[in-house]
JSON list of C-alpha atoms in Angstrom, two decimals:
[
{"chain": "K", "resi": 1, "resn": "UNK", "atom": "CA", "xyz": [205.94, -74.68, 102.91]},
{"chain": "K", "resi": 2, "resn": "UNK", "atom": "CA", "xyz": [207.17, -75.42, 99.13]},
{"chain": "K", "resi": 3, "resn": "UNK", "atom": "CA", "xyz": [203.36, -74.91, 98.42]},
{"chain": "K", "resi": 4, "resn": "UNK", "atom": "CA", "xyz": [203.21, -71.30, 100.17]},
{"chain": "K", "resi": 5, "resn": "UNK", "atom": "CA", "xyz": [206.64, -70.55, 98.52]},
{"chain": "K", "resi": 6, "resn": "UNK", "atom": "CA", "xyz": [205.32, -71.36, 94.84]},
{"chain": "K", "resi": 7, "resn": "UNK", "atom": "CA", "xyz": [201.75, -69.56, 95.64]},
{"chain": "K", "resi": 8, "resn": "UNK", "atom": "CA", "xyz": [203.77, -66.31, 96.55]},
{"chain": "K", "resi": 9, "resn": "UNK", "atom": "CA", "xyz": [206.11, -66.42, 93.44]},
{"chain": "K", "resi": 10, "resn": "UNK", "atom": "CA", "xyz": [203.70, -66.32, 91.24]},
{"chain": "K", "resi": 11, "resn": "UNK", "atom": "CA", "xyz": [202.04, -62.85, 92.74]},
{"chain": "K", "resi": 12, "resn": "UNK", "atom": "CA", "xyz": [202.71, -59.97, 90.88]},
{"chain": "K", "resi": 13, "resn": "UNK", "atom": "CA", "xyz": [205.68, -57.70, 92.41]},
{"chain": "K", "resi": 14, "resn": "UNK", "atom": "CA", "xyz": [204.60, -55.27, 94.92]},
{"chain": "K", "resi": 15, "resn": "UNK", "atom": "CA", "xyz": [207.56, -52.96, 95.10]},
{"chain": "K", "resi": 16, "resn": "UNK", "atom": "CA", "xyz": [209.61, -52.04, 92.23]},
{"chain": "K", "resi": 17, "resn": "UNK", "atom": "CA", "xyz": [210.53, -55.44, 90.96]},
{"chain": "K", "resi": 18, "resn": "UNK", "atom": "CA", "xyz": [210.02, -57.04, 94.34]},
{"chain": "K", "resi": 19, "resn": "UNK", "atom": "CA", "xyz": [207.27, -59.39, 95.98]},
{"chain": "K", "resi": 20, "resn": "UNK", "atom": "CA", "xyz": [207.67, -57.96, 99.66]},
{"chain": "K", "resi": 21, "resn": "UNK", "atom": "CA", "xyz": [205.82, -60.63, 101.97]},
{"chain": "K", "resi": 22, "resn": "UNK", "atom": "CA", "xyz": [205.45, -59.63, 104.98]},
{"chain": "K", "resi": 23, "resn": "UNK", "atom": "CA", "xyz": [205.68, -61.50, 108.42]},
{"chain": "K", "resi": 24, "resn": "UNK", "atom": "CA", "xyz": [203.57, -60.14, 111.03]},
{"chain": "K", "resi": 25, "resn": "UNK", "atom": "CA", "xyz": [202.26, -61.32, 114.47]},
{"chain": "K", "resi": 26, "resn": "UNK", "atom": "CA", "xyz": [202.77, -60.40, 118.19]},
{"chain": "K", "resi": 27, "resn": "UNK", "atom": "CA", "xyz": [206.17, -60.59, 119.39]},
{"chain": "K", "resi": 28, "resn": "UNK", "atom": "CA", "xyz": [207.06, -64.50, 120.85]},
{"chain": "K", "resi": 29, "resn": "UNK", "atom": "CA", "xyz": [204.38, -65.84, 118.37]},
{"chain": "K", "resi": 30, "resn": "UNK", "atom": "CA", "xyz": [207.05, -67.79, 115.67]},
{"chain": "K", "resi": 31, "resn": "UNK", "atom": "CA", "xyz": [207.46, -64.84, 113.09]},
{"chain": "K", "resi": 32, "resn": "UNK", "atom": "CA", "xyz": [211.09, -65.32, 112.90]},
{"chain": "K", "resi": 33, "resn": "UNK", "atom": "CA", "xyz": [210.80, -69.21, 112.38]},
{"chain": "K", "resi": 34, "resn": "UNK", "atom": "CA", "xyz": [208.28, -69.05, 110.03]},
{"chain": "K", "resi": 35, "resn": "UNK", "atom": "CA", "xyz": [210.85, -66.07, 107.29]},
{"chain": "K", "resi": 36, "resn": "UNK", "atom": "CA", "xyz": [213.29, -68.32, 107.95]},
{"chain": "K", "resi": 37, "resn": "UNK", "atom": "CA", "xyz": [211.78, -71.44, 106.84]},
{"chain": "K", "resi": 38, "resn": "UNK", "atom": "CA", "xyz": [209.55, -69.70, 104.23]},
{"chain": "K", "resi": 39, "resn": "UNK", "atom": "CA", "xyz": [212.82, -67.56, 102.72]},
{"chain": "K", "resi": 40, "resn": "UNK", "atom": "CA", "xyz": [214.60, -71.08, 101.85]},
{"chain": "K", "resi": 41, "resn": "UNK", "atom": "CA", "xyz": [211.33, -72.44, 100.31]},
{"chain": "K", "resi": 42, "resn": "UNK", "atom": "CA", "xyz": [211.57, -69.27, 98.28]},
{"chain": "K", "resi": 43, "resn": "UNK", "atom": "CA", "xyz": [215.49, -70.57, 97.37]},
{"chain": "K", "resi": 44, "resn": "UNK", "atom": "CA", "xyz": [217.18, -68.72, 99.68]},
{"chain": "K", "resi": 45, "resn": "UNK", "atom": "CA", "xyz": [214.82, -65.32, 99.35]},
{"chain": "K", "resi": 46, "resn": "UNK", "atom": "CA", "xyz": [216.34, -62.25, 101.78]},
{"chain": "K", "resi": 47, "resn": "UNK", "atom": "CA", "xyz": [214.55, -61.32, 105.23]},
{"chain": "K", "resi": 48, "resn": "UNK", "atom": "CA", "xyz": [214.65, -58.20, 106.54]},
{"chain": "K", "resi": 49, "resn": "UNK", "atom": "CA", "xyz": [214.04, -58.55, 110.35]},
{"chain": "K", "resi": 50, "resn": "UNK", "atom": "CA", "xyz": [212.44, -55.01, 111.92]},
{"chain": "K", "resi": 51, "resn": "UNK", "atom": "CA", "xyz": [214.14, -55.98, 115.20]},
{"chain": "K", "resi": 52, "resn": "UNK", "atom": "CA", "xyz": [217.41, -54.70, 113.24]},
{"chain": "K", "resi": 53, "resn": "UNK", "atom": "CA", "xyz": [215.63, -51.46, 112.31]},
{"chain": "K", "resi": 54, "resn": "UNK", "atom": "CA", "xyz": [213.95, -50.66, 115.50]},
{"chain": "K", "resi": 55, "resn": "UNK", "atom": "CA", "xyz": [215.26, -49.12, 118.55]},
{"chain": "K", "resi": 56, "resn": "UNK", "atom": "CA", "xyz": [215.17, -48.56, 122.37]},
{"chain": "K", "resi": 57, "resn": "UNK", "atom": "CA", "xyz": [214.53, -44.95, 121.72]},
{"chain": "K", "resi": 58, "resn": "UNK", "atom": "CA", "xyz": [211.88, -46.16, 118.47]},
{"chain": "K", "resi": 59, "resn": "UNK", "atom": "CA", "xyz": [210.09, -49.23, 119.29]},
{"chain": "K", "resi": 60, "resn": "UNK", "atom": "CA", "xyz": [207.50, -48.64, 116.47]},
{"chain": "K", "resi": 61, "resn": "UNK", "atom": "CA", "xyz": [208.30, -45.19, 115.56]},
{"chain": "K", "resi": 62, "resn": "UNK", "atom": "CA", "xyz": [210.95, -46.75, 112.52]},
{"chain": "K", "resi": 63, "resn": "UNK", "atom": "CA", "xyz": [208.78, -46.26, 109.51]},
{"chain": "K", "resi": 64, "resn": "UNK", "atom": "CA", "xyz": [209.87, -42.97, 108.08]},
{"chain": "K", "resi": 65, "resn": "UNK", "atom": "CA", "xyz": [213.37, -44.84, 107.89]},
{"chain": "K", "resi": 66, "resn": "UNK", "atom": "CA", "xyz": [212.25, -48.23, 106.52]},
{"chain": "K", "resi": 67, "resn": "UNK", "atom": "CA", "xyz": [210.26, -46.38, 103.89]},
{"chain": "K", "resi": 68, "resn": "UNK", "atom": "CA", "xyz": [213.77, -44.10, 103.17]},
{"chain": "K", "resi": 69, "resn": "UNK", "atom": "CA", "xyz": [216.49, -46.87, 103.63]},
{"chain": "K", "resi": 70, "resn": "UNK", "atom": "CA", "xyz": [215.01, -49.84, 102.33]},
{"chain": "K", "resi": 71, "resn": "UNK", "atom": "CA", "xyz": [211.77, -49.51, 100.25]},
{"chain": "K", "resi": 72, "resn": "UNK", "atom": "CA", "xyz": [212.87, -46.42, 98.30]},
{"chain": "K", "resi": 73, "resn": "UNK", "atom": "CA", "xyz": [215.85, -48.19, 96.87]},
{"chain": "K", "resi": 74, "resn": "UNK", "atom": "CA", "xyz": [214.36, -51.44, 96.50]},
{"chain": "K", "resi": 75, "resn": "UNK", "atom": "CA", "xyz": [211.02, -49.97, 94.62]},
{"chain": "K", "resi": 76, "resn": "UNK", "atom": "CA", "xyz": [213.69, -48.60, 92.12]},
{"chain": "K", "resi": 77, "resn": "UNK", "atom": "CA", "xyz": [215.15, -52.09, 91.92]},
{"chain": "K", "resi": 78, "resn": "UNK", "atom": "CA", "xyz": [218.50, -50.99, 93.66]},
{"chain": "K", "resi": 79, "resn": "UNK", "atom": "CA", "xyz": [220.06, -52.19, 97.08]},
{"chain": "K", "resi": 80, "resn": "UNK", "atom": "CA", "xyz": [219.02, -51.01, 100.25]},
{"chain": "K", "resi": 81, "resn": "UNK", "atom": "CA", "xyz": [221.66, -50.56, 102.62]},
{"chain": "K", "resi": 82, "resn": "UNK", "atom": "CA", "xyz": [220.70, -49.76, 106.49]},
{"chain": "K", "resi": 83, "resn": "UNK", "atom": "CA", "xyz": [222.87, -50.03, 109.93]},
{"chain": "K", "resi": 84, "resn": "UNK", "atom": "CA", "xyz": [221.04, -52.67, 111.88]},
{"chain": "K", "resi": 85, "resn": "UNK", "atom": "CA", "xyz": [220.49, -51.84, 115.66]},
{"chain": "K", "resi": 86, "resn": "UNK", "atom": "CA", "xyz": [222.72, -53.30, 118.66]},
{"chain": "K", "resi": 87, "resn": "UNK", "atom": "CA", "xyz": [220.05, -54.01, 121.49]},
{"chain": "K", "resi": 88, "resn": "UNK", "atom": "CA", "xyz": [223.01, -54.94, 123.97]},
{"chain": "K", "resi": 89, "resn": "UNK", "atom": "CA", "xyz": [225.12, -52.01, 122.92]},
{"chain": "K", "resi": 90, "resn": "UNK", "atom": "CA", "xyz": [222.08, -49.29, 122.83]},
{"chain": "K", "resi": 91, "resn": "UNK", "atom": "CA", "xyz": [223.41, -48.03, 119.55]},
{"chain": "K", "resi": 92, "resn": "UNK", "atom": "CA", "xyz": [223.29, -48.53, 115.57]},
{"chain": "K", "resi": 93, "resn": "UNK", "atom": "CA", "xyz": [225.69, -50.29, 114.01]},
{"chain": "K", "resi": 94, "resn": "UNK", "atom": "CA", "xyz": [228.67, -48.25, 111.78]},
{"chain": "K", "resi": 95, "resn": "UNK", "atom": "CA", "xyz": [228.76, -51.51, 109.22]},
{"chain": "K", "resi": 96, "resn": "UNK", "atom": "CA", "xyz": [225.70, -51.30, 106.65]},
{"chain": "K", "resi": 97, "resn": "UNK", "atom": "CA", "xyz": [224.30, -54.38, 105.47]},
{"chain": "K", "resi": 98, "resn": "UNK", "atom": "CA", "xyz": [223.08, -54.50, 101.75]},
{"chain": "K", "resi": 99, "resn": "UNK", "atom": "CA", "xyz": [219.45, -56.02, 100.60]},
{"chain": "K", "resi": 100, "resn": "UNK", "atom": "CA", "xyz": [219.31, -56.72, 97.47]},
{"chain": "K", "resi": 101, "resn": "UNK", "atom": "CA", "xyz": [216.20, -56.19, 95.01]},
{"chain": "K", "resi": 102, "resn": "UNK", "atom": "CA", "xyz": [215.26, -60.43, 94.88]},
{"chain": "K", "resi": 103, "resn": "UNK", "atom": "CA", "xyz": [212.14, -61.93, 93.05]},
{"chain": "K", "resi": 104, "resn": "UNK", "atom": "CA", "xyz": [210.85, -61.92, 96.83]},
{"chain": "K", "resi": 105, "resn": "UNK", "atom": "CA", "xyz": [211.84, -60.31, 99.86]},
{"chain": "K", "resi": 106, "resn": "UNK", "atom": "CA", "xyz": [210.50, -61.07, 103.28]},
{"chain": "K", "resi": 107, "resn": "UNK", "atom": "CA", "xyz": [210.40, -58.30, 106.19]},
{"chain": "K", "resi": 108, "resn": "UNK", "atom": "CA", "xyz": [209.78, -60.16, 109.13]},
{"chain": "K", "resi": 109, "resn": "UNK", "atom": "CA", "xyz": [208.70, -58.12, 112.96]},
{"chain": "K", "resi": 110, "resn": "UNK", "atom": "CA", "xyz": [206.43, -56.61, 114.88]},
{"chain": "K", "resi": 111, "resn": "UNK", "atom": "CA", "xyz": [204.76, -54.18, 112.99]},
{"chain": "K", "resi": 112, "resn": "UNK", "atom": "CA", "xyz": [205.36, -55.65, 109.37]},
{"chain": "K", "resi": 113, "resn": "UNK", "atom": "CA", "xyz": [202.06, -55.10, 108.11]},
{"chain": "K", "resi": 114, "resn": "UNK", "atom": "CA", "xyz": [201.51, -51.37, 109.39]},
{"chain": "K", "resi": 115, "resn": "UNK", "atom": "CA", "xyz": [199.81, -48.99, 107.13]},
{"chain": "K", "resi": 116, "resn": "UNK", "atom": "CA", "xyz": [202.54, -47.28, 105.75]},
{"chain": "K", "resi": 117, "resn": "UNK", "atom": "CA", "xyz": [204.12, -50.67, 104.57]},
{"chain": "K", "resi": 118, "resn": "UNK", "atom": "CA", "xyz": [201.18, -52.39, 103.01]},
{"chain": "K", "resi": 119, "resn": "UNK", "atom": "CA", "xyz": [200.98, -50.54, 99.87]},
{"chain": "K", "resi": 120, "resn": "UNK", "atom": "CA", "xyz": [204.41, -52.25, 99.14]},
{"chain": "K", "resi": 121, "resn": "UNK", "atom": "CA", "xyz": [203.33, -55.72, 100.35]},
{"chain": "K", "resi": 122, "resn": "UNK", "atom": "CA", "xyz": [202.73, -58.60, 97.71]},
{"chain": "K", "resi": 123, "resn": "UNK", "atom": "CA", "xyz": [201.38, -60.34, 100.93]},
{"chain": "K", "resi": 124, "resn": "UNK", "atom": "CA", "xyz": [200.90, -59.99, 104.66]},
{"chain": "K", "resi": 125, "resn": "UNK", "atom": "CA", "xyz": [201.31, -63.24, 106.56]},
{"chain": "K", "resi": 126, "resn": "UNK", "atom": "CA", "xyz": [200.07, -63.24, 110.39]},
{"chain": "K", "resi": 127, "resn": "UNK", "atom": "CA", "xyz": [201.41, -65.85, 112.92]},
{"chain": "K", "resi": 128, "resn": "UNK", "atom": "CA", "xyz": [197.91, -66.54, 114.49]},
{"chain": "K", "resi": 129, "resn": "UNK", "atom": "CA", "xyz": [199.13, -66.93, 118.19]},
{"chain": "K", "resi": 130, "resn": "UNK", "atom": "CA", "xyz": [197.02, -65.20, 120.99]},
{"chain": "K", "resi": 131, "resn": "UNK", "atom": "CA", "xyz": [199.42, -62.28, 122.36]},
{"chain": "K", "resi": 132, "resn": "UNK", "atom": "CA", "xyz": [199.46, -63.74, 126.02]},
{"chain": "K", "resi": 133, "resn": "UNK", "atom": "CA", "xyz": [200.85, -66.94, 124.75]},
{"chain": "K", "resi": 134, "resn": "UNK", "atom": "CA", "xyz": [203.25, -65.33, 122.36]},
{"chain": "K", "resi": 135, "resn": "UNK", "atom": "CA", "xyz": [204.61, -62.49, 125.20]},
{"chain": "K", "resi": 136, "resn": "UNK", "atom": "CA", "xyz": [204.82, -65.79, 127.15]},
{"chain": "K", "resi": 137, "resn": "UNK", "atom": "CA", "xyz": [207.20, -67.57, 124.74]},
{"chain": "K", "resi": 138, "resn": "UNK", "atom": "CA", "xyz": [208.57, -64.56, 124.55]},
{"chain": "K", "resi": 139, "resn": "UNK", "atom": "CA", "xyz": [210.18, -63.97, 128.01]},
{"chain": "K", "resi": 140, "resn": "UNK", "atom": "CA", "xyz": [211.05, -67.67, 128.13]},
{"chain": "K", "resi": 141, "resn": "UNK", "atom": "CA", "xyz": [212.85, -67.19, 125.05]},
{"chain": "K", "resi": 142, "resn": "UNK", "atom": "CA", "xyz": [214.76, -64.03, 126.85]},
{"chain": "K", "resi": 143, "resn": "UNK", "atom": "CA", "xyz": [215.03, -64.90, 130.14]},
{"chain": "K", "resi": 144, "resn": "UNK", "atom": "CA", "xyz": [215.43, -62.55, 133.04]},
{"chain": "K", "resi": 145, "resn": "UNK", "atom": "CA", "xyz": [218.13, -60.47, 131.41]},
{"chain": "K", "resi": 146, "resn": "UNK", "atom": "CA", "xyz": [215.37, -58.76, 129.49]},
{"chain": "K", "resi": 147, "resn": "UNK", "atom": "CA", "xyz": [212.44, -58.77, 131.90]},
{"chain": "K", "resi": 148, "resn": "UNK", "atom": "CA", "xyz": [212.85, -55.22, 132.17]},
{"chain": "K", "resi": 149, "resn": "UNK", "atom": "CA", "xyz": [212.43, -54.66, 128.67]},
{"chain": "K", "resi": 150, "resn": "UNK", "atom": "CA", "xyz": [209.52, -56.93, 128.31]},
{"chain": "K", "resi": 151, "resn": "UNK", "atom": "CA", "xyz": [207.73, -54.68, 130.60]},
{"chain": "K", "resi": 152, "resn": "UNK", "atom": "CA", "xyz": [208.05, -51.82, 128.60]},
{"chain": "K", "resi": 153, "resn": "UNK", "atom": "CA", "xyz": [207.61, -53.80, 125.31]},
{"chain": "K", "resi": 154, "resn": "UNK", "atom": "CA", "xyz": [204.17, -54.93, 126.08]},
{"chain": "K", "resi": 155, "resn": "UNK", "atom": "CA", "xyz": [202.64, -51.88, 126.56]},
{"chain": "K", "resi": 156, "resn": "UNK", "atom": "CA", "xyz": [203.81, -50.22, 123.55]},
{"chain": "K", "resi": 157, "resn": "UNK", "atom": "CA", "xyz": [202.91, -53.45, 121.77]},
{"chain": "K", "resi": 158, "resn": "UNK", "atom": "CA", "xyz": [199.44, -52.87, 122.78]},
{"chain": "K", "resi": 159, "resn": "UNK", "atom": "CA", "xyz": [199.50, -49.29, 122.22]},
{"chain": "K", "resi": 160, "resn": "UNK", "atom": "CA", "xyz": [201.01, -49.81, 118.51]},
{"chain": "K", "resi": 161, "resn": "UNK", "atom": "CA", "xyz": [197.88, -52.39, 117.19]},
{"chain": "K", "resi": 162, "resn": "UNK", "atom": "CA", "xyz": [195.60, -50.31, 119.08]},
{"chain": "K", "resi": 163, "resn": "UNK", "atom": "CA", "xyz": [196.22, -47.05, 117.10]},
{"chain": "K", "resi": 164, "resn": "UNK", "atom": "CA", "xyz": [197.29, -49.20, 113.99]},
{"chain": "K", "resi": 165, "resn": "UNK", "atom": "CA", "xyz": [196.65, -53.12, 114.20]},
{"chain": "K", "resi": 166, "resn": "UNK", "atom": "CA", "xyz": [197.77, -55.69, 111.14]},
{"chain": "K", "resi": 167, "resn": "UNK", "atom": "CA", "xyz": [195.72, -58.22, 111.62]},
{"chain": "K", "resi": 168, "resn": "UNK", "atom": "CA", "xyz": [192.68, -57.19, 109.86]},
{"chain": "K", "resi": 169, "resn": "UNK", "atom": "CA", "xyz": [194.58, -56.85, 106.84]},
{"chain": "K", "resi": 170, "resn": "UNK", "atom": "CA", "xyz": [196.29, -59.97, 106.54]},
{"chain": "K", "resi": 171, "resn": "UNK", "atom": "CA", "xyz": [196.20, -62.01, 103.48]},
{"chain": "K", "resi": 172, "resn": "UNK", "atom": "CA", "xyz": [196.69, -65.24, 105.20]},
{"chain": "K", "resi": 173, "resn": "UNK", "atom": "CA", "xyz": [196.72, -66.68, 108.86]},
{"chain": "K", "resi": 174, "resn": "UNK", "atom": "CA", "xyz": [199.69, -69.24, 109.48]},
{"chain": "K", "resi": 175, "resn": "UNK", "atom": "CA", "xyz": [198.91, -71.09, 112.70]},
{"chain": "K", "resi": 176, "resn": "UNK", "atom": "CA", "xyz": [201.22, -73.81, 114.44]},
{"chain": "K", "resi": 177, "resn": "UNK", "atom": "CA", "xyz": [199.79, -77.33, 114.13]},
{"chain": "K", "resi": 178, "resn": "UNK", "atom": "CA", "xyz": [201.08, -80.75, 114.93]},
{"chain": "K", "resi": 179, "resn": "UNK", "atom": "CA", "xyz": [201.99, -81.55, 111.43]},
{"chain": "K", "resi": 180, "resn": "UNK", "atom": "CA", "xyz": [203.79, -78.20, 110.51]},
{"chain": "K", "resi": 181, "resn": "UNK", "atom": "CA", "xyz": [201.72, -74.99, 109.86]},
{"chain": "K", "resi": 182, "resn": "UNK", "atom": "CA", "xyz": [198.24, -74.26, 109.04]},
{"chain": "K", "resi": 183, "resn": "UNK", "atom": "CA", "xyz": [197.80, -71.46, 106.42]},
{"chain": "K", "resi": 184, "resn": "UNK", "atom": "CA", "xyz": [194.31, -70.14, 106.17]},
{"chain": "K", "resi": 185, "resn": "UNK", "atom": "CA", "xyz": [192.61, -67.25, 104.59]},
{"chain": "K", "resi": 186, "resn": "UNK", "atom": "CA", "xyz": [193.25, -63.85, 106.56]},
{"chain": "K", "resi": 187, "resn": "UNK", "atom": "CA", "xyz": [190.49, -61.39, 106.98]},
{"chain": "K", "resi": 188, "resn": "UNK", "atom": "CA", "xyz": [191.47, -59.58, 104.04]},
{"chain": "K", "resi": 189, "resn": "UNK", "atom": "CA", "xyz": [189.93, -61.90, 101.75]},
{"chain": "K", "resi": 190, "resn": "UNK", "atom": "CA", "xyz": [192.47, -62.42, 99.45]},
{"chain": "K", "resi": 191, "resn": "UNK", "atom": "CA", "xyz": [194.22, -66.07, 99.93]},
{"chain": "K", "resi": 192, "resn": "UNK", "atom": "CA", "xyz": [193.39, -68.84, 98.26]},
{"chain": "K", "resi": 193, "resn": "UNK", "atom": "CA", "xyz": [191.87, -72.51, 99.91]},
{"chain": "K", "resi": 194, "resn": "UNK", "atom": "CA", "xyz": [192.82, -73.55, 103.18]},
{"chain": "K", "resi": 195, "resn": "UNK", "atom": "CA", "xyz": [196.14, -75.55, 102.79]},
{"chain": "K", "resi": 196, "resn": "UNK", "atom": "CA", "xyz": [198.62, -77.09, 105.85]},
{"chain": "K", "resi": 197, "resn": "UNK", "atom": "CA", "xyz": [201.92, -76.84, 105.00]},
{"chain": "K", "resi": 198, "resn": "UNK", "atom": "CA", "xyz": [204.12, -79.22, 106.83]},
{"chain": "K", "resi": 199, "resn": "UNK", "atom": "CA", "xyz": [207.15, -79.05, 109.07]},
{"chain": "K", "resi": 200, "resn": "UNK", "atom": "CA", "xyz": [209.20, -81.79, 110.67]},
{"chain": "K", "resi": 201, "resn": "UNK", "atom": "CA", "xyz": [211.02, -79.89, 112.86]},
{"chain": "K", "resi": 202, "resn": "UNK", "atom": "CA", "xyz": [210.54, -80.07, 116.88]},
{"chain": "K", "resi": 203, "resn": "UNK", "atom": "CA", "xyz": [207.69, -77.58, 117.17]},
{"chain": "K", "resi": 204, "resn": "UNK", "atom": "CA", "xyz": [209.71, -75.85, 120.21]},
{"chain": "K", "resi": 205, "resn": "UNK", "atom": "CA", "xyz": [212.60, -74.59, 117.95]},
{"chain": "K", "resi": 206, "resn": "UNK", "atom": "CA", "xyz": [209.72, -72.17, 117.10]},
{"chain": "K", "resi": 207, "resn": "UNK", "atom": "CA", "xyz": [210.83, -68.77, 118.39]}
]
């Protein structure tokens, strides 16, 4: 992971004076995990989880916002402030939460490496899990208090990589192995050798 961390610091900035990584994959696969682990490699680097900018009412339809709220600000090297979303409460939240303009920045969801964020991106990671297995994890994860919303969530899931899929443009692959994570070259072409970087952690924390 220190390996990935030093690889990305050393890319140019994408966004202002920013390196925006982003953390892509199908919902359930490990994307949250993976920020987490990869933002203290990076020394504590911010992550911007989409679940907080998403919505009941916008699953995938956040972009306009994101681009507004939190790249403007941080392409001029100023803090982005957004509400983040209560999914219990149905509603945004009246505190704002700063993000500041770091070295690197990781934004971390569904839908992290859509078109109208990779022109900002420094580099798109992809959590290679096959969507059945990650929607699996997924509702284990949730239980039956969100079955309902599962149901719904699939199907715009599909319906969002169908009319605008990430995978095809990520820089690198990150896949779960027994000794940590694998990172590979994506299908854009633009990563380096293959490399594992290691994890000790019990592989089932991944979420």
């Amino acid at each position: 992971m220190h390996s990935l961390a030093a690889r990305l610091r050393r890319l140019p900035p994408s966004c202002g004076p920013v390196r925006l990584i982003g953390v892509d994959g199908h919902a359930g696969s490990g994307k949250s995990t993976l920020a987490a682990r990869l933002a203290a490699a990076l020394g504590g680097a911010p992550v911007l989880h989409l679940d907080d900018v998403a919505s009941h009412a916008e699953l995938f339809g956040w972009d306009a916002r994101l681009l507004r709220e939190v790249i403007g600000p941080l392409s001029r090297g100023e803090n982005a402030r957004y509400a983040p979303y209560d999914w219990r409460a149905r509603r945004f939240g009246p505190a704002s939460r700063t993000l500041a303009p770091a070295p690197a920045v990781l934004v971390e969801g569904v839908g992290a490496g859509r078109r109208a964020l990779r022109p900002h991106l420094a580099r798109l990671l992809w959590m290679d899990l096959p969507r059945e297995e990650s929607w699996a994890r997924g509702r284990a994860r949730d239980g039956a208090e969100q079955r309902e919303f599962w149901s719904g969530w699939v199907e715009a899931e599909r319906r969002h990589f169908a009319a605008d899929p990430s995978r095809p443009f990520a820089d690198l692959l990150v896949r779960r192995s027994a000794e940590g994570y694998e990172v590979l070259p994506g299908p854009a072409g633009a990563a380096g050798p293959d490399q594992v970087a290691t994890q000790g952690e019990d592989p089932e924390a991944m979420c």
